[in-house]
Amino acid sequence: MAFECDHCGYRSSDVQPGGNLCTKCSQSPKIHVVVGNGTCSLTATSLLRSCRISLGQIAQLGVEILCKVSTESDLQRSVLLSDSAVIKIPSVELEIPSSKRGRLTTVEGIINEVMDNLSETNEELRKADPEGATRVAAFLAKLAMLKSCTEEFDVEIRDPSGNSAIEGLEPGKQDPKIRRKEFKRSAVDNAALGLQQPPDGMIIACRSPRRV
């Protein structure tokens, strides 16, 4: 899955600040979201419009999204994540902190990314901490079970910027497996987004001021 620029042909899975500007040619052509081999493609503009979000700016409210996953189709749902989105899968006690970059992926892609990172780390861990490596291997088995869809599980996203979304399988209709709730940001959320000074005693990573 990737963004593809009509102007220069550049493709990337990164979601860059500034909306639909191509990061390679700096032009503003139409950008497509290409899924798989391109046979099921949709425009980034239509996806953003359907979710009422704008990647270049911060929404007035944050958003919490819950998606129930029980089928292969659910695993292939497109997931748009801003750089402030935190992801949780409660059934396996997994929490993925916010990233330094926005990205376009799928539910399965989120799981695969965690599995790939843990698998790489576990190769080194086997030498230094065999017991720890065994625990990691057990957790990897739990993640693999999620992808088999033998049991329904929840994917939760909390995004103070309001710029994340999970694809509905029936455009224009309320998806019964997705619950989206907006919330008012706290002072801590606003500070983390660079919208205000941090509260006394709060230490956050440096972040450039953002537009609202």
Short mmCIF file of C-alpha atoms in Angstrom, two decimals, residues 44-164:
data_model
loop_
_atom_site.label_atom_id
_atom_site.label_comp_id
_atom_site.label_asym_id
_atom_site.label_seq_id
_atom_site.Cartn_x
_atom_site.Cartn_y
_atom_site.Cartn_z
CA ALA A 44 -6.24 9.96 -0.83
CA THR A 45 -8.55 12.94 -1.19
CA SER A 46 -11.69 10.77 -1.09
CA LEU A 47 -10.41 8.83 1.92
CA LEU A 48 -9.70 12.01 3.85
CA ARG A 49 -13.06 13.51 2.92
CA SER A 50 -14.95 10.42 4.06
CA CYS A 51 -13.17 10.51 7.42
CA ARG A 52 -13.46 14.30 7.76
CA ILE A 53 -9.73 14.71 8.39
CA SER A 54 -6.87 16.77 6.97
CA LEU A 55 -3.33 15.46 7.34
CA GLY A 56 -1.71 18.88 7.12
CA GLN A 57 -3.56 20.31 10.12
CA ILE A 58 -4.73 19.41 13.60
CA ALA A 59 -8.48 18.94 14.03
CA GLN A 60 -10.43 20.86 16.63
CA LEU A 61 -10.96 17.65 18.63
CA GLY A 62 -9.00 14.48 19.23
CA VAL A 63 -10.40 11.12 18.18
CA GLU A 64 -10.69 7.65 19.67
CA ILE A 65 -11.43 4.78 17.29
CA LEU A 66 -12.32 1.18 18.11
CA CYS A 67 -12.49 -1.47 15.40
CA LYS A 68 -13.63 -5.05 16.00
CA VAL A 69 -11.61 -7.50 13.92
CA SER A 70 -12.94 -10.98 13.18
CA THR A 71 -12.42 -11.66 9.45
CA GLU A 72 -9.76 -11.46 6.76
CA SER A 73 -11.55 -8.41 5.35
CA ASP A 74 -11.14 -6.68 8.71
CA LEU A 75 -7.41 -7.41 8.66
CA GLN A 76 -7.16 -5.70 5.26
CA ARG A 77 -8.90 -2.49 6.34
CA SER A 78 -6.81 0.57 5.50
CA VAL A 79 -5.56 2.44 8.57
CA LEU A 80 -4.42 6.05 8.39
CA LEU A 81 -2.20 6.99 11.35
CA SER A 82 -0.91 10.43 12.25
CA ASP A 83 2.39 10.87 14.08
CA SER A 84 0.51 11.34 17.37
CA ALA A 85 -1.61 8.17 17.21
CA VAL A 86 -1.29 5.54 19.95
CA ILE A 87 -2.48 2.02 19.06
CA LYS A 88 -3.69 -0.65 21.47
CA ILE A 89 -4.76 -4.27 21.11
CA PRO A 90 -6.05 -5.01 24.63
CA SER A 91 -6.50 -8.77 24.20
CA VAL A 92 -2.72 -9.26 23.95
CA GLU A 93 -1.81 -6.25 26.14
CA LEU A 94 -0.11 -4.54 23.21
CA GLU A 95 0.39 -0.77 23.12
CA ILE A 96 2.25 0.95 20.30
CA PRO A 97 3.33 4.51 21.19
CA SER A 98 3.06 7.43 18.80
CA SER A 99 5.56 7.46 15.94
CA LYS A 100 7.67 10.22 14.45
CA ARG A 101 5.87 9.83 11.14
CA GLY A 102 2.36 9.37 9.91
CA ARG A 103 1.73 6.32 7.80
CA LEU A 104 -0.82 4.44 5.76
CA THR A 105 -1.07 0.74 6.56
CA THR A 106 -3.64 -1.97 7.30
CA VAL A 107 -4.76 -3.72 10.49
CA GLU A 108 -2.62 -6.70 9.49
CA GLY A 109 0.23 -4.36 8.61
CA ILE A 110 0.25 -2.99 12.16
CA ILE A 111 0.57 -6.52 13.56
CA ASN A 112 3.23 -7.48 11.01
CA GLU A 113 5.32 -4.42 11.85
CA VAL A 114 5.38 -5.39 15.54
CA MET A 115 6.18 -9.01 14.70
CA ASP A 116 9.02 -8.05 12.37
CA ASN A 117 10.60 -5.75 14.95
CA LEU A 118 10.32 -8.30 17.75
CA SER A 119 11.61 -11.14 15.58
CA GLU A 120 14.70 -9.15 14.68
CA THR A 121 15.34 -8.24 18.31
CA ASN A 122 14.73 -11.79 19.51
CA GLU A 123 17.58 -13.17 17.42
CA GLU A 124 20.03 -11.15 19.51
CA LEU A 125 18.12 -11.76 22.74
CA ARG A 126 18.48 -15.54 22.47
CA LYS A 127 22.20 -15.20 23.16
CA ALA A 128 21.99 -12.70 26.02
CA ASP A 129 18.72 -13.72 27.71
CA PRO A 130 17.28 -17.10 26.67
CA GLU A 131 14.36 -16.82 29.11
CA GLY A 132 13.47 -13.38 27.80
CA ALA A 133 13.65 -14.71 24.25
CA THR A 134 11.20 -17.47 25.19
CA ARG A 135 8.72 -14.88 26.49
CA VAL A 136 9.07 -12.86 23.30
CA ALA A 137 8.50 -16.00 21.22
CA ALA A 138 5.32 -16.70 23.17
CA PHE A 139 4.11 -13.16 22.51
CA LEU A 140 4.87 -13.54 18.80
CA ALA A 141 2.69 -16.65 18.79
CA LYS A 142 -0.17 -14.60 20.27
CA LEU A 143 0.22 -12.01 17.52
CA ALA A 144 0.21 -14.74 14.88
CA MET A 145 -3.04 -16.06 16.36
CA LEU A 146 -4.61 -12.63 15.91
CA LYS A 147 -4.01 -12.88 12.17
CA SER A 148 -5.80 -16.24 12.04
CA CYS A 149 -9.02 -14.49 13.20
CA THR A 150 -10.04 -17.51 15.29
CA GLU A 151 -11.24 -15.05 17.94
CA GLU A 152 -12.50 -11.50 17.57
CA PHE A 153 -10.20 -8.78 18.91
CA ASP A 154 -10.29 -5.00 19.20
CA VAL A 155 -7.91 -2.45 17.71
CA GLU A 156 -8.02 0.89 19.51
CA ILE A 157 -6.52 4.17 18.30
CA ARG A 158 -6.25 7.33 20.37
CA ASP A 159 -5.12 10.35 18.35
CA PRO A 160 -5.08 13.80 19.99
CA SER A 161 -4.59 15.42 16.56
CA GLY A 162 -7.84 13.89 15.26
CA ASN A 163 -6.11 12.86 12.03
CA SER A 164 -6.31 9.06 12.16
#
